[in-house]
mmCIF file of C-alpha atoms in Angstrom:
data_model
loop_
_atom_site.group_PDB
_atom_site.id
_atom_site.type_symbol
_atom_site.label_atom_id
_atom_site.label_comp_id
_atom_site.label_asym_id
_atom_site.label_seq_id
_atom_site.Cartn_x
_atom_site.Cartn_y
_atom_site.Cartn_z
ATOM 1 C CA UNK A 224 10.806 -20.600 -3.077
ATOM 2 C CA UNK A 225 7.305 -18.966 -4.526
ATOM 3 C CA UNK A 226 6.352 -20.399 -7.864
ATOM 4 C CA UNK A 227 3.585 -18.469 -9.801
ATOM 5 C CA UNK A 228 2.482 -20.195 -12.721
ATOM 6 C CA UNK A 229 1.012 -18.287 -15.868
ATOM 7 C CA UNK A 230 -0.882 -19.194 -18.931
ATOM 8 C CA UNK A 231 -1.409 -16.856 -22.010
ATOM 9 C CA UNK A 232 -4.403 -15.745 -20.257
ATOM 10 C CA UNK A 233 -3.070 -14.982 -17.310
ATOM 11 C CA UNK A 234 -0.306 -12.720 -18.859
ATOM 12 C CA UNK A 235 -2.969 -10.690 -20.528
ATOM 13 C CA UNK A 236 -4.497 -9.885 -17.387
ATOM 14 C CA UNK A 237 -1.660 -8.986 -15.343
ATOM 15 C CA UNK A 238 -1.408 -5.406 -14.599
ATOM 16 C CA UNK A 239 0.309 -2.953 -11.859
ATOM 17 C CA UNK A 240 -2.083 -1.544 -9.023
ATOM 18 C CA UNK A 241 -2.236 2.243 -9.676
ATOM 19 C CA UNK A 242 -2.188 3.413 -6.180
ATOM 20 C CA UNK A 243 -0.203 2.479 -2.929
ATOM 21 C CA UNK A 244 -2.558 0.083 -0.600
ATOM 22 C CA UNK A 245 -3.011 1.437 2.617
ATOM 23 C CA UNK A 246 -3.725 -1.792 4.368
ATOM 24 C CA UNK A 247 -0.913 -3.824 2.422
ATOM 25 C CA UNK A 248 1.250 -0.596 3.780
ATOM 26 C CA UNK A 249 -0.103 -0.675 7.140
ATOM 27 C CA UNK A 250 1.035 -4.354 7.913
ATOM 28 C CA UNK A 251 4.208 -4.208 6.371
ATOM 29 C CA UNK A 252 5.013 -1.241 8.141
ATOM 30 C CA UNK A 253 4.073 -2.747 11.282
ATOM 31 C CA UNK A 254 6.720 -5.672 10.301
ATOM 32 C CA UNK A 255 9.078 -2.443 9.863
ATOM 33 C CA UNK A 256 8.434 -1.191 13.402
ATOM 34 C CA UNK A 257 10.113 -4.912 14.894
ATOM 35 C CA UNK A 258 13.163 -4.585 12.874
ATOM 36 C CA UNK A 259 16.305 -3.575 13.984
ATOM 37 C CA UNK A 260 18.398 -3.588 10.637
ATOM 38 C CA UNK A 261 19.672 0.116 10.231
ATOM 39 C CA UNK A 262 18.533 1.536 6.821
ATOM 40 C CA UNK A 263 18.096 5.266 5.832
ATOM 41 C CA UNK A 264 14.984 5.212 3.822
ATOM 42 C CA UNK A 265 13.152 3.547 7.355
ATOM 43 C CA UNK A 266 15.175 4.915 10.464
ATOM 44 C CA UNK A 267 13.440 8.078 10.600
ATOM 45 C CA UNK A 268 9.928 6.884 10.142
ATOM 46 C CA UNK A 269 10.619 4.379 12.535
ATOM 47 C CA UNK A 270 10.716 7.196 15.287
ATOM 48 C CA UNK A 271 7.091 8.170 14.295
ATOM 49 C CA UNK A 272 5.773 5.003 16.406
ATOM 50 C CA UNK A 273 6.419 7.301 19.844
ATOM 51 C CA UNK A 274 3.453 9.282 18.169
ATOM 52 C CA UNK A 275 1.427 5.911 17.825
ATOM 53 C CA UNK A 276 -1.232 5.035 20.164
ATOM 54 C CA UNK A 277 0.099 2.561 22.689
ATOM 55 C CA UNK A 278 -3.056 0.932 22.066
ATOM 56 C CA UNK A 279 -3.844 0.533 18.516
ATOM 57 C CA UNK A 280 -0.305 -0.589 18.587
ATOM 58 C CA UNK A 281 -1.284 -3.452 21.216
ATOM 59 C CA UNK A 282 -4.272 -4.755 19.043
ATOM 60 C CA UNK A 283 -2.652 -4.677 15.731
ATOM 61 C CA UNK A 284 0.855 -6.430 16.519
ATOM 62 C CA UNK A 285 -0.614 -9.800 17.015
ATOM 63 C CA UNK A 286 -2.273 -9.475 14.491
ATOM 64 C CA UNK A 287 0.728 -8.677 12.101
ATOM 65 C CA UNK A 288 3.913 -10.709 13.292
ATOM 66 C CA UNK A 289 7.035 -9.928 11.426
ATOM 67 C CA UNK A 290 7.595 -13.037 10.613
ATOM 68 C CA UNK A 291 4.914 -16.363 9.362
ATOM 69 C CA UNK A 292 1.766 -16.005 8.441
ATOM 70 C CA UNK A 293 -0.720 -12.942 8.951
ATOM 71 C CA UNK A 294 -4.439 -12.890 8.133
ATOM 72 C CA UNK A 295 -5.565 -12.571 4.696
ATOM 73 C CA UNK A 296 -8.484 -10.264 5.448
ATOM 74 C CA UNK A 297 -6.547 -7.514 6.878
ATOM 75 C CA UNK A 298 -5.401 -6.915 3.719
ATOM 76 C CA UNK A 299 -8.697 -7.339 1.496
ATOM 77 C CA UNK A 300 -8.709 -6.530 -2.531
ATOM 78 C CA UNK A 301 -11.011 -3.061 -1.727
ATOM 79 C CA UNK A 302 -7.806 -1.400 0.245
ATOM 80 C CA UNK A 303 -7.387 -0.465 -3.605
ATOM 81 C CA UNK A 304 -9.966 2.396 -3.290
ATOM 82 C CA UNK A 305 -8.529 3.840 -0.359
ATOM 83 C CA UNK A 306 -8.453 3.359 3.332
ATOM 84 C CA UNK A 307 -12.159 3.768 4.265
ATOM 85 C CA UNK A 308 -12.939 1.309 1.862
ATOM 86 C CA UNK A 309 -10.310 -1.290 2.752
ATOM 87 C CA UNK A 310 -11.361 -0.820 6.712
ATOM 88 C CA UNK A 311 -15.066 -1.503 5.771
ATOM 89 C CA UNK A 312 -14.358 -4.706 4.316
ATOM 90 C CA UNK A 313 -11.957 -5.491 6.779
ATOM 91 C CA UNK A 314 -15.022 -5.144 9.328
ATOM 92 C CA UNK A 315 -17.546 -7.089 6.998
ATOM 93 C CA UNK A 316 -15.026 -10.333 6.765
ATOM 94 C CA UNK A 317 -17.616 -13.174 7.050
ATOM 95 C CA UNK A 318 -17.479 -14.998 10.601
ATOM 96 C CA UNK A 319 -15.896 -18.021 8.788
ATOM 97 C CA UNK A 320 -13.277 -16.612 7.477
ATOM 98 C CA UNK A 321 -12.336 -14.890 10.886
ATOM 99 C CA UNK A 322 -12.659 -18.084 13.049
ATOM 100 C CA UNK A 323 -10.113 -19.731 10.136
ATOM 101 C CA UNK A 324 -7.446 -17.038 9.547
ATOM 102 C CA UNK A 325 -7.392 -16.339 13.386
ATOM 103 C CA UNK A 326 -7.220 -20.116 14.361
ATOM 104 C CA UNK A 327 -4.030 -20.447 11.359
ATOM 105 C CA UNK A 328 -3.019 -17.333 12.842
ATOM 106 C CA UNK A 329 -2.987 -19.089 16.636
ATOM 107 C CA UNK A 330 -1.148 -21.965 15.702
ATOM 108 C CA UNK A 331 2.696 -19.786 14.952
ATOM 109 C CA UNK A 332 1.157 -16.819 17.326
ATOM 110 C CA UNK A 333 0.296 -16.204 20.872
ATOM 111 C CA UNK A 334 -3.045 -14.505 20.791
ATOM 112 C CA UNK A 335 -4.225 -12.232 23.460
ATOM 113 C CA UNK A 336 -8.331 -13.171 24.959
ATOM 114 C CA UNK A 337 -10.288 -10.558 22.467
ATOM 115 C CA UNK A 338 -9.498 -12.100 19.545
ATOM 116 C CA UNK A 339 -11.518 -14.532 20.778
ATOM 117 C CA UNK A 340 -14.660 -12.374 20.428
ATOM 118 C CA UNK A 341 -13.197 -11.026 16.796
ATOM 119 C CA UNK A 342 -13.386 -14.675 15.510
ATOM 120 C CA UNK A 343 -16.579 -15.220 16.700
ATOM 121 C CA UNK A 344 -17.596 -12.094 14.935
ATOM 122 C CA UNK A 345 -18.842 -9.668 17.557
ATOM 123 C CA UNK A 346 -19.140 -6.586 16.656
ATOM 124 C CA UNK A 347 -17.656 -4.676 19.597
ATOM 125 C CA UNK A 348 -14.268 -6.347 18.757
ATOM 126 C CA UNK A 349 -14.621 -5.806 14.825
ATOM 127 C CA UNK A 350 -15.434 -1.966 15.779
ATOM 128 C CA UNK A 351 -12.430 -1.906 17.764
ATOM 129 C CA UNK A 352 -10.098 -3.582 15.275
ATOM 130 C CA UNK A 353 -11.675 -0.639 12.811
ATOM 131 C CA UNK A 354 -10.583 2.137 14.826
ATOM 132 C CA UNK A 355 -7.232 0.872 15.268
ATOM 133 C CA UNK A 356 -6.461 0.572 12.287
ATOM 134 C CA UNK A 357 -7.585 4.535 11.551
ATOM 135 C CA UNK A 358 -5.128 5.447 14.792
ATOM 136 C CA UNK A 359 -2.519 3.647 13.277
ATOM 137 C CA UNK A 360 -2.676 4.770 9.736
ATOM 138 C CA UNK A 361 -3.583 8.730 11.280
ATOM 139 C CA UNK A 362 -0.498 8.803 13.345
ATOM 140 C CA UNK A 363 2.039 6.606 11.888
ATOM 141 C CA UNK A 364 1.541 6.486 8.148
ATOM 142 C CA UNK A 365 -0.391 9.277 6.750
ATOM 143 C CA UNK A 366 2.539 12.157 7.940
ATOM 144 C CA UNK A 367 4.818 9.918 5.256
ATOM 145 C CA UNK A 368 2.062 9.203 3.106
ATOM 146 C CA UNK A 369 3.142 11.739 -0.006
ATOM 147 C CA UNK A 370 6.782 10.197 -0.177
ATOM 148 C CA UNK A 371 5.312 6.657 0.381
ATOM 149 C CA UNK A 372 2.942 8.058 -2.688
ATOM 150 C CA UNK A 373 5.292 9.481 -4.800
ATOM 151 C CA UNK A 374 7.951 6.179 -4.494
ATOM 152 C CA UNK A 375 5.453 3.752 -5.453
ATOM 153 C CA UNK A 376 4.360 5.775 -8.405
ATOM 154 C CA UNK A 377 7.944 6.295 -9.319
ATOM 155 C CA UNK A 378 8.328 2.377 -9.216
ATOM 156 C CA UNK A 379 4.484 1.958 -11.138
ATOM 157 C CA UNK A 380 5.314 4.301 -14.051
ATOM 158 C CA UNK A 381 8.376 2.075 -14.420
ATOM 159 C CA UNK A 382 6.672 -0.971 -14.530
ATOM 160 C CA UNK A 383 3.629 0.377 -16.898
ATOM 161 C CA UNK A 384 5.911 1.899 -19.208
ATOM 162 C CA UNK A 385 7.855 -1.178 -20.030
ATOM 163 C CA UNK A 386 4.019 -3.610 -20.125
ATOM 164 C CA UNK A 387 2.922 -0.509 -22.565
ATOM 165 C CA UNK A 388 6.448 -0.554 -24.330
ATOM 166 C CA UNK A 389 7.796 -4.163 -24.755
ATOM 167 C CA UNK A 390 4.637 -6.370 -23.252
ATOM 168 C CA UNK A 391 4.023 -8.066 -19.961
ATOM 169 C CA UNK A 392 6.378 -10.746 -20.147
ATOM 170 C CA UNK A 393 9.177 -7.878 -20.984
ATOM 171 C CA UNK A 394 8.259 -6.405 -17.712
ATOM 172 C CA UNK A 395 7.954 -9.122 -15.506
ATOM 173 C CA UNK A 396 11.620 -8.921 -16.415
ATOM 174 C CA UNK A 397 12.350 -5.903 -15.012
ATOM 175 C CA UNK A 398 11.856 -6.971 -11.515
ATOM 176 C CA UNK A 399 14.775 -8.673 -11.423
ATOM 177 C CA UNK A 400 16.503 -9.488 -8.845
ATOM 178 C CA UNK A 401 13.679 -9.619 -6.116
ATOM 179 C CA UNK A 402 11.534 -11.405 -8.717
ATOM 180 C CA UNK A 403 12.562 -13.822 -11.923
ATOM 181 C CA UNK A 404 10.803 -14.311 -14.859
ATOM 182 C CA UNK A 405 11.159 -17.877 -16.699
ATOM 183 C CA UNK A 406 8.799 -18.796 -18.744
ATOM 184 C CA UNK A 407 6.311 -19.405 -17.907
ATOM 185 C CA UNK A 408 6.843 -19.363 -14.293
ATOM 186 C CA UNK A 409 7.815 -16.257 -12.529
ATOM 187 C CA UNK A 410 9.987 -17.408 -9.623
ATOM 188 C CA UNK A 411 11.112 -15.972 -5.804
ATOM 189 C CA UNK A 412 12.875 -16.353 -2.771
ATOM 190 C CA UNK A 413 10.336 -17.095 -0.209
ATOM 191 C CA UNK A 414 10.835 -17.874 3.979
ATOM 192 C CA UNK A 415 8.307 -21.528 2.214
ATOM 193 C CA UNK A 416 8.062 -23.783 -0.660
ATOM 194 C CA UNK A 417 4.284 -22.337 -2.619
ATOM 195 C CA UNK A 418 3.255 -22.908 -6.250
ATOM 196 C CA UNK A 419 0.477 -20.813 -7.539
ATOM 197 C CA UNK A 420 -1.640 -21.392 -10.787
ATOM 198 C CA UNK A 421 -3.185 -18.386 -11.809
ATOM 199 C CA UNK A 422 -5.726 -20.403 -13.965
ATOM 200 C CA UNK A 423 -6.745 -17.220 -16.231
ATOM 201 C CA UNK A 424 -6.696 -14.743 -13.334
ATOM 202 C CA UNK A 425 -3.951 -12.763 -13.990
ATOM 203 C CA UNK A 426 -1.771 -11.535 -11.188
ATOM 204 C CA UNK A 427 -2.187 -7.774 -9.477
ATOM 205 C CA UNK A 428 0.993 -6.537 -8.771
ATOM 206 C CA UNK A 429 1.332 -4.080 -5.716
ATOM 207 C CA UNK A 430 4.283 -2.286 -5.834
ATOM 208 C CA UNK A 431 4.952 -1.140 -1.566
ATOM 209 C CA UNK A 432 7.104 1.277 -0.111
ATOM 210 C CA UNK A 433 7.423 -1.017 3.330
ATOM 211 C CA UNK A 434 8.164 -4.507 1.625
ATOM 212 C CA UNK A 435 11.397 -5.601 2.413
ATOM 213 C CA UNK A 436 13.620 -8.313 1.226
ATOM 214 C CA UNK A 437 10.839 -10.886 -0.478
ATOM 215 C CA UNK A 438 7.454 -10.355 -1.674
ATOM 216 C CA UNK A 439 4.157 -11.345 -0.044
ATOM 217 C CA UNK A 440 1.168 -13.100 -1.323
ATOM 218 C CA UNK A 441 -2.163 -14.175 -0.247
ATOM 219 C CA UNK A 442 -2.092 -17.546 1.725
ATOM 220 C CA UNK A 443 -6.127 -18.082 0.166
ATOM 221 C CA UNK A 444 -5.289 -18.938 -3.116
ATOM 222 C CA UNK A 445 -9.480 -18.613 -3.640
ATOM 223 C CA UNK A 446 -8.724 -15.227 -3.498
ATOM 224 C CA UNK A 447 -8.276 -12.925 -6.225
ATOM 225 C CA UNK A 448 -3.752 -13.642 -6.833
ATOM 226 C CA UNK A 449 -2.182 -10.554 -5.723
ATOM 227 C CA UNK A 450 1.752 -10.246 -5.119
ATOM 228 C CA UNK A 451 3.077 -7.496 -2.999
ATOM 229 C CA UNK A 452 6.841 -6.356 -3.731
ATOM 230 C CA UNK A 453 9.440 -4.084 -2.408
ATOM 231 C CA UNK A 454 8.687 -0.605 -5.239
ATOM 232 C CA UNK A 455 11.964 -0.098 -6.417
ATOM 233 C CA UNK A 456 14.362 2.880 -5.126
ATOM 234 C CA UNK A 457 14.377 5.910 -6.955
ATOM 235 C CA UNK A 458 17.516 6.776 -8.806
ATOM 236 C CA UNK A 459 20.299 9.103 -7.391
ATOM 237 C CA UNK A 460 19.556 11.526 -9.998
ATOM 238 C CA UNK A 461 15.634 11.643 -9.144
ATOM 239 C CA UNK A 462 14.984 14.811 -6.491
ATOM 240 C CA UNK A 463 14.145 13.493 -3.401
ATOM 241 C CA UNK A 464 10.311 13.766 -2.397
ATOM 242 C CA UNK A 465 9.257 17.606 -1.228
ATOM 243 C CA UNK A 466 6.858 16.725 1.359
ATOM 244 C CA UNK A 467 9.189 16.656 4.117
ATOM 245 C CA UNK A 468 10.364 20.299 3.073
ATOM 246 C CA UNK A 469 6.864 21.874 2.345
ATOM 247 C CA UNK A 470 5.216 20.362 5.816
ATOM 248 C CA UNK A 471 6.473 23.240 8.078
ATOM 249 C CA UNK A 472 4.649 25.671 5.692
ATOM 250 C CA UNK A 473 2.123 23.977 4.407
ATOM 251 C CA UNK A 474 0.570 21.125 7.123
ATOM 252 C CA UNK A 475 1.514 17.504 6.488
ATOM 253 C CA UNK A 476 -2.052 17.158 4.859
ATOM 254 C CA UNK A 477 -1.577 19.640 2.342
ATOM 255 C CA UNK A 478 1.794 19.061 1.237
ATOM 256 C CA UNK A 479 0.261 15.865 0.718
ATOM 257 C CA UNK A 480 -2.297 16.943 -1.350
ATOM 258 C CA UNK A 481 0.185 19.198 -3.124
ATOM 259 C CA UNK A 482 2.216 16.539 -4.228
ATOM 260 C CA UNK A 483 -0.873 14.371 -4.935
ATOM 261 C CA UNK A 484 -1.210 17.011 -7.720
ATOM 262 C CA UNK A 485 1.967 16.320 -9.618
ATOM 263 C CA UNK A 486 -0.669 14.501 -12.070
ATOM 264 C CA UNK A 487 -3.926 16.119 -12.665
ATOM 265 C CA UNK A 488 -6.682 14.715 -11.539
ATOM 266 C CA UNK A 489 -10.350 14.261 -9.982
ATOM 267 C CA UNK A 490 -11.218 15.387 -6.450
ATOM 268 C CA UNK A 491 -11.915 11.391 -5.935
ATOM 269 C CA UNK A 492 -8.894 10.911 -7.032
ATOM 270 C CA UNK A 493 -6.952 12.999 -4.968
ATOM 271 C CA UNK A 494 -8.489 11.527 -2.016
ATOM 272 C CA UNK A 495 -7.468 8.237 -2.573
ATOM 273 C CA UNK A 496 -3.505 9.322 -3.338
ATOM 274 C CA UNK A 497 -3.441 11.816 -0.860
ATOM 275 C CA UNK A 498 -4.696 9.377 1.886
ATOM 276 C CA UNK A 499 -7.702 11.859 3.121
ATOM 277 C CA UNK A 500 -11.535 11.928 2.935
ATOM 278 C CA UNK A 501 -12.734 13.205 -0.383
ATOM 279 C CA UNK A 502 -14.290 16.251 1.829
ATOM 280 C CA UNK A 503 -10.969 17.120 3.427
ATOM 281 C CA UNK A 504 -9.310 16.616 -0.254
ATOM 282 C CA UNK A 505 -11.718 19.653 -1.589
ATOM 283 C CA UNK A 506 -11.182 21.805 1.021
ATOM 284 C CA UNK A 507 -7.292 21.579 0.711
ATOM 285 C CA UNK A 508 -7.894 21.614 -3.099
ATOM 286 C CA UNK A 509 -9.916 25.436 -2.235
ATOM 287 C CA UNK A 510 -7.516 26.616 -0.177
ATOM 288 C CA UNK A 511 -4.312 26.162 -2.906
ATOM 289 C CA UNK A 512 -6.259 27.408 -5.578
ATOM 290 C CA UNK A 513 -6.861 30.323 -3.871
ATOM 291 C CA UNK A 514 -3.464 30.427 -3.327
ATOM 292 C CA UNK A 515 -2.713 30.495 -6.804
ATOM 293 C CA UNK A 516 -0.684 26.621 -6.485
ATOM 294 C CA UNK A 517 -4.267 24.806 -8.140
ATOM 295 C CA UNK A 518 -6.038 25.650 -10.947
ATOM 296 C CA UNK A 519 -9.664 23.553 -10.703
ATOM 297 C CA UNK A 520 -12.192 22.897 -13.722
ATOM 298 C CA UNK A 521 -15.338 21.309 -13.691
ATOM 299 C CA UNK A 522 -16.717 18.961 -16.192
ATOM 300 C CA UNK A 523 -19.997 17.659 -15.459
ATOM 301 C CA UNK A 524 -20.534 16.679 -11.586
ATOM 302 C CA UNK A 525 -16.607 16.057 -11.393
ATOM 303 C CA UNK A 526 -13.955 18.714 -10.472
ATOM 304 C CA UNK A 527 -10.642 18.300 -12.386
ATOM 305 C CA UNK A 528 -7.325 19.712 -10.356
ATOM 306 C CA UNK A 529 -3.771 20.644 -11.782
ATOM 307 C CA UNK A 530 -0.828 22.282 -10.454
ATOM 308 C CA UNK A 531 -0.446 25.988 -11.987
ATOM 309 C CA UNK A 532 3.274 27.186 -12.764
ATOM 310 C CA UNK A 533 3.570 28.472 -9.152
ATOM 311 C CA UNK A 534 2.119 25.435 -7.537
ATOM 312 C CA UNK A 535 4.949 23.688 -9.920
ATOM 313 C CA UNK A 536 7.607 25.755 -9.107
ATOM 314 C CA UNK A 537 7.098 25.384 -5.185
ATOM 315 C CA UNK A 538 6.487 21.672 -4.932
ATOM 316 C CA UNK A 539 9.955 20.758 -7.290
ATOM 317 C CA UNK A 540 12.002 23.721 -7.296
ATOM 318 C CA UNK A 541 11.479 23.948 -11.266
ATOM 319 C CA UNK A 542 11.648 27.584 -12.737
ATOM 320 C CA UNK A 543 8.416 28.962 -13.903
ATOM 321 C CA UNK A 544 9.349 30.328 -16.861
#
């Protein structure tokens, strides 16, 4: 059972995290990868690993057993700003905190000999922790990465809508069953027995397309709270996500960026949903617009992006009028 407790305070500074974490998604999915329960939504992506590197897939997997305890700085509060940023903090994870998590880590998990030089902090390992974590996300996550987009903000607009609507404690309601608001603790089923006092905090919320069954927190309770949760399952009536049926025509990466575009915004911003490098994200941008699927503006030093009627039309099957 996980027990989070709130104060006044802490309710005020809840909130939802705005875009899908690609660190929180790369460990979970890992987890995915081990199961054998049959489900729709997964089976297919779960054929992507053949495309993985054997060896990223080596490194990581100790790292990120299915079940117990995992590190707390693989998954570090900066993932928020995309996947560049979450790997850089990953590799700047003070030497203390690697020789702790990894020795926790030890105890439930057999660790293979280079983790040895990762928890003593030398840099060769760290670099080679880095790039596995790119081959991983490159190969197994980003040719998904629109639909595990576009569920999580499905499941975000949900949750924000009812905060903005009814208050926080109105949707902390909403997430049952998985999670069970009683004032003024909000209550789940959890593989251990863990209370957490927020102490004026708040609580970040990620909402995750590869959580399964319970949520996940932080074992540091220094750390900023953060409670990962299974984004909830789009409705039958909802059209199912596009980028599957636009990648033949359009690259995995753009259909990506196309359906990044369902909600203007930035060139920064469409990085970060779209999963790509802010250079890669204006070229695609360039290449729609001329197109005639993006219309771009600039305002000051920042380009603003939209879908035009066509670009619409193409990415939901919606008439153009």
């Amino acid at each position: 059972m996980l027990r989070i407790h709130f104060s006044a305070g802490d309710l005020a500074r809840t909130r939802v995290a705005e875009e899908p974490d690609p660190l929180w998604e790369t460990v979970l999915s890992l987890h995915q990868l081990h199961e054998n329960r049959r489900e729709p939504l997964l089976d297919a992506w779960r054929r992507r690993r053949r495309t993985c590197d054997a060896g990223a897939l080596r490194m990581l997997s100790p790292l990120m057993p299915p079940r117990g305890y995992f590190p707390d700085f693989l998954t570090p509060a900066a993932a928020s700003g995309g996947l560049e940023c979450g790997i850089d903090a990953v590799l700047s994870t003070p030497r203390r905190q690697l020789r702790t998590e990894l020795g926790l880590l030890s105890i439930s998990t057999p660790l293979p000999g280079w983790t040895r030089q990762l928890a003593d902090g030398e840099m060769s390992a760290v670099r080679r922790l880095g790039r596995a974590l790119r081959v991983y996300h490159a190969s197994v996550l980003a040719p998904g990465w629109p639909d595990i987009a576009a569920r999580v903000e499905r499941d975000r607009r949900h949750r924000t809508g009812a905060q903005c609507r009814l208050g926080t404690e109105e949707m902390l309601r909403t997430f049952a069953p998985v999670l069970r608001w009683e004032p003024p603790v909000l209550t789940a089923d959890y593989p251990v027995v863990r209370d957490i006092h927020l102490q004026g905090r708040g609580l970040l919320l990620v909402p995750s397309y590869f959580c399964r069954r319970t949520p996940v927190a932080l074992m540091d309770e220094t750390l900023w709270p953060v409670l990962v949760y299974p984004a909830r399952s789009p409705s039958p009536e909802e059209p199912a996500p596009s980028a599957a049926r636009l990648a033949p025509l359009l690259g995995h990466t753009r259909a990506a960026v196309l359906q990044a575009l369902q909600e203007p915004c930035t060139t920064t911003e469409l990085a970060r949903c779209a999963g790509v490098s802010l250079s890669s994200a204006s070229e695609h941008a360039a290449v729609l617009r001329r197109a005639g699927l993006v219309a771009s503006t600039r305002e000051r030093h920042r380009m603003h992006h939209s879908l035009t009627p066509l670009g619409s039309h193409l990415l939901t099957g919606a008439p153009t009028g």
